[in-house]
Short mmCIF file of N, CA and C in Angstrom, two decimals:
data_model
loop_
_atom_site.label_atom_id
_atom_site.label_comp_id
_atom_site.label_asym_id
_atom_site.label_seq_id
_atom_site.Cartn_x
_atom_site.Cartn_y
_atom_site.Cartn_z
N UNK J 1 21.96 28.48 108.65
CA UNK J 1 22.92 27.98 107.70
C UNK J 1 22.47 28.40 106.30
N UNK J 2 23.37 28.98 105.52
CA UNK J 2 23.00 29.42 104.17
C UNK J 2 22.72 28.22 103.28
N UNK J 3 21.91 28.46 102.27
CA UNK J 3 21.59 27.42 101.30
C UNK J 3 22.62 27.40 100.19
N UNK J 4 22.89 26.21 99.71
CA UNK J 4 23.81 26.06 98.58
C UNK J 4 23.16 26.64 97.33
N UNK J 5 23.99 27.18 96.46
CA UNK J 5 23.49 27.72 95.19
C UNK J 5 24.19 27.07 94.00
N UNK J 6 25.14 26.19 94.27
CA UNK J 6 25.82 25.45 93.21
C UNK J 6 25.97 24.00 93.65
N UNK J 7 26.19 23.13 92.68
CA UNK J 7 26.40 21.72 92.98
C UNK J 7 27.61 21.54 93.89
N UNK J 8 28.68 22.25 93.60
CA UNK J 8 29.89 22.13 94.42
C UNK J 8 29.61 22.52 95.88
N UNK J 9 28.87 23.60 96.07
CA UNK J 9 28.51 24.02 97.43
C UNK J 9 27.61 22.98 98.10
N UNK J 10 26.66 22.46 97.35
CA UNK J 10 25.73 21.46 97.90
C UNK J 10 26.49 20.23 98.39
N UNK J 11 27.39 19.74 97.57
CA UNK J 11 28.17 18.56 97.95
C UNK J 11 29.08 18.88 99.14
N UNK J 12 29.74 20.03 99.10
CA UNK J 12 30.62 20.41 100.21
C UNK J 12 29.84 20.53 101.50
N UNK J 13 28.69 21.22 101.45
CA UNK J 13 27.90 21.42 102.66
C UNK J 13 27.32 20.10 103.17
N UNK J 14 26.88 19.25 102.26
CA UNK J 14 26.35 17.95 102.67
C UNK J 14 27.42 17.13 103.37
N UNK J 15 28.61 17.11 102.79
CA UNK J 15 29.71 16.36 103.41
C UNK J 15 30.13 16.98 104.74
N UNK J 16 30.19 18.29 104.80
CA UNK J 16 30.59 18.95 106.06
C UNK J 16 29.61 18.62 107.18
N UNK J 17 28.32 18.73 106.90
CA UNK J 17 27.32 18.46 107.92
C UNK J 17 27.30 16.98 108.30
N UNK J 18 27.48 16.12 107.31
CA UNK J 18 27.53 14.68 107.57
C UNK J 18 28.74 14.36 108.45
N UNK J 19 29.89 14.93 108.13
CA UNK J 19 31.09 14.72 108.94
C UNK J 19 30.92 15.27 110.35
N UNK J 20 30.27 16.41 110.46
CA UNK J 20 30.01 17.01 111.77
C UNK J 20 29.15 16.07 112.63
N UNK J 21 28.12 15.48 112.00
CA UNK J 21 27.27 14.54 112.72
C UNK J 21 28.08 13.34 113.21
N UNK J 22 28.95 12.78 112.35
CA UNK J 22 29.74 11.62 112.74
C UNK J 22 30.75 11.96 113.83
N UNK J 23 31.27 13.17 113.82
CA UNK J 23 32.19 13.57 114.89
C UNK J 23 31.47 13.57 116.23
N UNK J 24 30.24 14.04 116.23
CA UNK J 24 29.44 14.03 117.46
C UNK J 24 29.18 12.59 117.89
N UNK J 25 28.77 11.76 116.95
CA UNK J 25 28.50 10.36 117.26
C UNK J 25 29.75 9.68 117.78
N UNK J 26 30.87 9.90 117.10
CA UNK J 26 32.12 9.26 117.49
C UNK J 26 32.63 9.75 118.85
N UNK J 27 32.17 10.92 119.28
CA UNK J 27 32.58 11.42 120.60
C UNK J 27 31.79 10.75 121.73
N UNK J 28 30.75 10.02 121.36
CA UNK J 28 29.92 9.32 122.35
C UNK J 28 30.50 7.92 122.59
N UNK J 29 30.45 7.48 123.84
CA UNK J 29 30.88 6.11 124.10
C UNK J 29 29.75 5.14 123.72
N UNK J 30 30.04 3.85 123.79
CA UNK J 30 29.05 2.83 123.37
C UNK J 30 27.76 2.92 124.16
N UNK J 31 27.87 3.20 125.44
CA UNK J 31 26.66 3.29 126.27
C UNK J 31 25.80 4.47 125.82
N UNK J 32 26.43 5.61 125.60
CA UNK J 32 25.69 6.79 125.14
C UNK J 32 25.05 6.55 123.77
N UNK J 33 25.77 5.87 122.90
CA UNK J 33 25.23 5.60 121.57
C UNK J 33 24.05 4.63 121.60
N UNK J 34 24.01 3.74 122.56
CA UNK J 34 22.97 2.72 122.61
C UNK J 34 21.82 3.03 123.56
N UNK J 35 22.02 3.96 124.47
CA UNK J 35 20.96 4.30 125.41
C UNK J 35 19.88 5.15 124.75
N UNK J 36 18.70 5.11 125.35
CA UNK J 36 17.64 6.00 124.92
C UNK J 36 18.00 7.42 125.33
N UNK J 37 17.52 8.37 124.55
CA UNK J 37 17.74 9.78 124.86
C UNK J 37 16.98 10.17 126.11
N UNK J 38 17.52 11.14 126.80
CA UNK J 38 16.86 11.69 127.97
C UNK J 38 16.83 13.21 127.80
N UNK J 39 15.69 13.72 127.37
CA UNK J 39 15.55 15.14 127.12
C UNK J 39 14.86 15.82 128.30
N UNK J 40 15.23 17.04 128.53
CA UNK J 40 14.57 17.87 129.52
C UNK J 40 13.17 18.15 129.01
N UNK J 41 12.16 17.78 129.78
CA UNK J 41 10.76 17.94 129.35
C UNK J 41 10.42 19.38 129.02
N UNK J 42 11.09 20.34 129.66
CA UNK J 42 10.81 21.75 129.39
C UNK J 42 11.30 22.19 128.02
N UNK J 43 12.29 21.48 127.47
CA UNK J 43 12.85 21.87 126.18
C UNK J 43 12.11 21.23 125.01
N UNK J 44 11.20 20.31 125.29
CA UNK J 44 10.51 19.59 124.23
C UNK J 44 9.19 20.28 123.88
N UNK J 45 8.93 20.37 122.59
CA UNK J 45 7.62 20.83 122.16
C UNK J 45 6.78 19.60 121.82
N UNK J 46 5.69 19.77 121.12
CA UNK J 46 4.82 18.64 120.81
C UNK J 46 5.19 17.93 119.51
N UNK J 47 6.35 18.24 118.93
CA UNK J 47 6.74 17.61 117.67
C UNK J 47 6.83 16.10 117.85
N UNK J 48 6.37 15.39 116.82
CA UNK J 48 6.27 13.93 116.88
C UNK J 48 7.62 13.25 117.09
N UNK J 49 8.70 13.85 116.57
CA UNK J 49 9.99 13.18 116.68
C UNK J 49 10.45 13.00 118.12
N UNK J 50 9.97 13.83 119.03
CA UNK J 50 10.36 13.68 120.44
C UNK J 50 9.81 12.37 120.99
N UNK J 51 8.67 11.95 120.49
CA UNK J 51 8.05 10.72 120.96
C UNK J 51 8.51 9.51 120.15
N UNK J 52 8.90 9.73 118.90
CA UNK J 52 9.22 8.64 117.98
C UNK J 52 10.68 8.19 118.10
N UNK J 53 11.59 9.12 117.98
CA UNK J 53 13.01 8.79 117.93
C UNK J 53 13.57 8.72 119.34
N UNK J 54 13.73 7.50 119.83
CA UNK J 54 14.12 7.28 121.22
C UNK J 54 15.63 7.19 121.43
N UNK J 55 16.37 6.93 120.34
CA UNK J 55 17.81 6.71 120.48
C UNK J 55 18.52 7.05 119.17
N UNK J 56 19.83 6.95 119.19
CA UNK J 56 20.63 7.29 118.02
C UNK J 56 20.23 6.45 116.81
N UNK J 57 20.03 5.17 117.02
CA UNK J 57 19.64 4.28 115.93
C UNK J 57 18.37 4.79 115.24
N UNK J 58 17.39 5.23 116.01
CA UNK J 58 16.14 5.74 115.43
C UNK J 58 16.39 6.97 114.56
N UNK J 59 17.26 7.85 115.01
CA UNK J 59 17.58 9.06 114.24
C UNK J 59 18.28 8.70 112.94
N UNK J 60 19.25 7.80 113.01
CA UNK J 60 19.99 7.40 111.81
C UNK J 60 19.08 6.69 110.81
N UNK J 61 18.19 5.86 111.30
CA UNK J 61 17.24 5.18 110.42
C UNK J 61 16.31 6.18 109.76
N UNK J 62 15.89 7.18 110.51
CA UNK J 62 15.03 8.23 109.95
C UNK J 62 15.74 8.92 108.78
N UNK J 63 16.99 9.29 108.97
CA UNK J 63 17.76 9.93 107.90
C UNK J 63 17.94 8.98 106.71
N UNK J 64 18.25 7.73 106.99
CA UNK J 64 18.39 6.73 105.93
C UNK J 64 17.10 6.61 105.10
N UNK J 65 15.98 6.53 105.76
CA UNK J 65 14.70 6.36 105.05
C UNK J 65 14.38 7.57 104.18
N UNK J 66 14.74 8.77 104.63
CA UNK J 66 14.52 9.95 103.80
C UNK J 66 15.49 9.97 102.62
N UNK J 67 16.68 9.45 102.79
CA UNK J 67 17.58 9.27 101.65
C UNK J 67 16.93 8.32 100.64
N UNK J 68 16.31 7.25 101.15
CA UNK J 68 15.67 6.28 100.26
C UNK J 68 14.54 6.93 99.47
N UNK J 69 13.77 7.79 100.10
CA UNK J 69 12.71 8.52 99.40
C UNK J 69 13.29 9.30 98.23
N UNK J 70 14.37 10.03 98.51
CA UNK J 70 15.02 10.83 97.47
C UNK J 70 15.54 9.95 96.35
N UNK J 71 16.24 8.87 96.69
CA UNK J 71 16.82 8.00 95.69
C UNK J 71 15.75 7.32 94.83
N UNK J 72 14.68 6.87 95.45
CA UNK J 72 13.59 6.23 94.70
C UNK J 72 12.89 7.24 93.80
N UNK J 73 12.64 8.42 94.30
CA UNK J 73 11.97 9.47 93.52
C UNK J 73 12.82 9.87 92.32
N UNK J 74 14.10 10.13 92.56
CA UNK J 74 14.98 10.54 91.47
C UNK J 74 15.13 9.42 90.45
N UNK J 75 15.36 8.20 90.91
CA UNK J 75 15.56 7.08 90.01
C UNK J 75 14.36 6.83 89.12
N UNK J 76 13.20 6.88 89.70
CA UNK J 76 11.98 6.66 88.93
C UNK J 76 11.79 7.75 87.89
N UNK J 77 11.88 9.00 88.32
CA UNK J 77 11.66 10.12 87.40
C UNK J 77 12.76 10.20 86.33
N UNK J 78 14.00 9.87 86.69
CA UNK J 78 15.09 9.89 85.71
C UNK J 78 14.88 8.83 84.64
N UNK J 79 14.14 7.77 84.98
CA UNK J 79 13.84 6.70 84.02
C UNK J 79 12.50 6.89 83.33
N UNK J 80 11.94 8.09 83.45
CA UNK J 80 10.72 8.42 82.74
C UNK J 80 9.43 7.97 83.39
N UNK J 81 9.51 7.50 84.61
CA UNK J 81 8.31 7.08 85.33
C UNK J 81 8.00 8.15 86.37
N UNK J 82 6.96 8.94 86.10
CA UNK J 82 6.62 10.04 87.01
C UNK J 82 6.23 9.49 88.38
N UNK J 83 6.84 10.07 89.39
CA UNK J 83 6.59 9.64 90.76
C UNK J 83 6.68 10.85 91.67
N UNK J 84 5.77 10.94 92.60
CA UNK J 84 5.85 12.02 93.58
C UNK J 84 6.89 11.66 94.63
N UNK J 85 7.42 12.68 95.30
CA UNK J 85 8.45 12.44 96.30
C UNK J 85 7.92 11.61 97.45
N UNK J 86 6.78 12.00 97.99
CA UNK J 86 6.18 11.24 99.09
C UNK J 86 5.31 10.14 98.49
N UNK J 87 5.46 8.91 98.96
CA UNK J 87 4.63 7.83 98.43
C UNK J 87 3.17 7.98 98.86
N UNK J 88 2.30 7.53 98.01
CA UNK J 88 0.87 7.52 98.32
C UNK J 88 0.64 6.61 99.52
N UNK J 89 -0.18 6.96 100.42
CA UNK J 89 -1.17 8.03 100.44
C UNK J 89 -0.70 9.28 101.16
N UNK J 90 0.59 9.42 101.41
CA UNK J 90 1.10 10.51 102.25
C UNK J 90 1.18 11.83 101.50
N UNK J 91 1.01 12.90 102.26
CA UNK J 91 1.15 14.26 101.75
C UNK J 91 2.06 15.00 102.72
N UNK J 92 2.36 16.26 102.38
CA UNK J 92 3.18 17.06 103.29
C UNK J 92 2.44 17.37 104.59
N UNK J 93 1.14 17.15 104.60
CA UNK J 93 0.38 17.33 105.85
C UNK J 93 0.36 16.04 106.67
N UNK J 94 0.60 14.89 106.04
CA UNK J 94 0.46 13.61 106.75
C UNK J 94 1.76 12.80 106.80
N UNK J 95 2.87 13.40 106.40
CA UNK J 95 4.10 12.61 106.34
C UNK J 95 4.58 12.14 107.71
N UNK J 96 4.07 12.73 108.77
CA UNK J 96 4.41 12.26 110.11
C UNK J 96 4.01 10.80 110.30
N UNK J 97 2.87 10.42 109.72
CA UNK J 97 2.43 9.02 109.78
C UNK J 97 3.42 8.11 109.04
N UNK J 98 3.95 8.60 107.94
CA UNK J 98 4.95 7.85 107.18
C UNK J 98 6.20 7.63 108.04
N UNK J 99 6.63 8.68 108.74
CA UNK J 99 7.80 8.57 109.61
C UNK J 99 7.59 7.53 110.70
N UNK J 100 6.39 7.47 111.24
CA UNK J 100 6.07 6.44 112.24
C UNK J 100 6.17 5.06 111.61
N UNK J 101 5.72 4.95 110.35
CA UNK J 101 5.85 3.68 109.63
C UNK J 101 7.30 3.27 109.45
N UNK J 102 8.17 4.24 109.17
CA UNK J 102 9.61 3.93 109.07
C UNK J 102 10.11 3.39 110.40
N UNK J 103 9.75 4.05 111.48
CA UNK J 103 10.19 3.65 112.81
C UNK J 103 9.70 2.23 113.12
N UNK J 104 8.41 1.99 112.85
CA UNK J 104 7.84 0.66 113.12
C UNK J 104 8.52 -0.42 112.28
N UNK J 105 8.79 -0.12 111.03
CA UNK J 105 9.47 -1.06 110.13
C UNK J 105 10.80 -1.52 110.72
N UNK J 106 11.57 -0.59 111.23
CA UNK J 106 12.89 -0.94 111.75
C UNK J 106 12.83 -1.53 113.15
N UNK J 107 11.73 -1.30 113.86
CA UNK J 107 11.54 -2.01 115.13
C UNK J 107 11.29 -3.48 114.83
N UNK J 108 10.45 -3.75 113.84
CA UNK J 108 10.14 -5.14 113.47
C UNK J 108 11.36 -5.84 112.88
N UNK J 109 12.14 -5.11 112.09
CA UNK J 109 13.35 -5.68 111.48
C UNK J 109 14.48 -5.83 112.49
N UNK J 110 14.31 -5.19 113.64
CA UNK J 110 15.33 -5.17 114.68
C UNK J 110 16.66 -4.65 114.14
N UNK J 111 16.57 -3.55 113.39
CA UNK J 111 17.76 -2.92 112.83
C UNK J 111 18.66 -2.48 113.98
N UNK J 112 19.90 -2.89 113.94
CA UNK J 112 20.84 -2.55 115.00
C UNK J 112 21.45 -1.16 114.75
N UNK J 113 22.08 -0.63 115.78
CA UNK J 113 22.79 0.63 115.64
C UNK J 113 23.89 0.49 114.60
N UNK J 114 24.62 -0.59 114.66
CA UNK J 114 25.69 -0.83 113.69
C UNK J 114 25.15 -0.86 112.26
N UNK J 115 24.04 -1.56 112.06
CA UNK J 115 23.42 -1.62 110.74
C UNK J 115 22.95 -0.25 110.29
N UNK J 116 22.37 0.51 111.21
CA UNK J 116 21.85 1.83 110.85
C UNK J 116 22.99 2.76 110.43
N UNK J 117 24.13 2.65 111.09
CA UNK J 117 25.29 3.46 110.71
C UNK J 117 25.74 3.12 109.30
N UNK J 118 25.87 1.84 109.02
CA UNK J 118 26.32 1.40 107.70
C UNK J 118 25.31 1.80 106.62
N UNK J 119 24.03 1.62 106.90
CA UNK J 119 22.99 1.97 105.94
C UNK J 119 23.02 3.46 105.62
N UNK J 120 23.17 4.29 106.64
CA UNK J 120 23.19 5.73 106.42
C UNK J 120 24.44 6.17 105.68
N UNK J 121 25.58 5.63 106.03
CA UNK J 121 26.81 5.99 105.30
C UNK J 121 26.68 5.64 103.82
N UNK J 122 26.13 4.46 103.52
CA UNK J 122 25.95 4.05 102.12
C UNK J 122 24.93 4.92 101.40
N UNK J 123 23.84 5.24 102.07
CA UNK J 123 22.82 6.05 101.41
C UNK J 123 23.32 7.47 101.16
N UNK J 124 24.14 8.00 102.06
CA UNK J 124 24.72 9.33 101.86
C UNK J 124 25.59 9.32 100.60
N UNK J 125 26.42 8.29 100.47
CA UNK J 125 27.25 8.16 99.27
C UNK J 125 26.39 8.08 98.02
N UNK J 126 25.31 7.32 98.08
CA UNK J 126 24.42 7.16 96.93
C UNK J 126 23.73 8.47 96.55
N UNK J 127 23.36 9.25 97.54
CA UNK J 127 22.75 10.56 97.27
C UNK J 127 23.77 11.47 96.58
N UNK J 128 25.01 11.45 97.04
CA UNK J 128 26.04 12.28 96.41
C UNK J 128 26.30 11.86 94.97
N UNK J 129 26.23 10.57 94.69
CA UNK J 129 26.38 10.08 93.32
C UNK J 129 25.26 10.65 92.44
N UNK J 130 24.06 10.67 92.96
CA UNK J 130 22.93 11.22 92.21
C UNK J 130 23.15 12.71 91.95
N UNK J 131 23.55 13.45 92.95
CA UNK J 131 23.78 14.89 92.80
C UNK J 131 24.81 15.14 91.72
N UNK J 132 25.85 14.33 91.68
CA UNK J 132 26.92 14.51 90.68
C UNK J 132 26.40 14.43 89.24
N UNK J 133 25.32 13.72 89.03
CA UNK J 133 24.78 13.54 87.67
C UNK J 133 24.13 14.80 87.11
N UNK J 134 23.84 15.76 87.96
CA UNK J 134 23.07 16.93 87.54
C UNK J 134 23.94 18.18 87.47
N UNK J 135 23.53 19.09 86.61
CA UNK J 135 24.22 20.38 86.48
C UNK J 135 23.69 21.34 87.53
N UNK J 136 24.39 22.46 87.69
CA UNK J 136 23.89 23.51 88.59
C UNK J 136 22.49 23.95 88.16
N UNK J 137 22.31 24.11 86.87
CA UNK J 137 21.03 24.57 86.35
C UNK J 137 19.93 23.57 86.70
N UNK J 138 20.20 22.29 86.51
CA UNK J 138 19.20 21.27 86.81
C UNK J 138 18.89 21.19 88.31
N UNK J 139 19.89 21.42 89.12
CA UNK J 139 19.70 21.33 90.57
C UNK J 139 19.04 22.58 91.17
N UNK J 140 19.29 23.74 90.57
CA UNK J 140 18.90 24.98 91.24
C UNK J 140 17.95 25.87 90.47
N UNK J 141 17.43 25.41 89.33
CA UNK J 141 16.47 26.20 88.58
C UNK J 141 15.08 25.66 88.80
N UNK J 142 14.19 26.51 89.22
CA UNK J 142 12.80 26.11 89.42
C UNK J 142 12.08 26.22 88.09
N UNK J 143 11.43 25.12 87.72
CA UNK J 143 10.71 25.13 86.44
C UNK J 143 9.21 25.11 86.64
#
């Protein structure tokens, strides 16, 4: 998939992919949406997400939590408080542990599939609001 080079493209592509995901979800019946995934063991590599994300709810929560990272990072930095994208103590080498923490958090909270859908839809809207605040130059120029 090509990368966006303008704000308009970024928003269009984000919405298109988001809509595509919901069409797939909406094509699933309630049982499919609530059951654990069943992957062919031969198609799985050793990536942590195969062991962590057991069902649709887990995947949606994962996306929601990454939206939260973006929103918190942007909000803090936009208000003059320097903040790294990944919270301490995580790095790009250790963010898998952070993802496990997200999963554990929502297991303890007993986040439902319905809640995860609503949370993700809202966070997607919030991310698009943030994108709208920036110019093409601000979004796509490396400084």
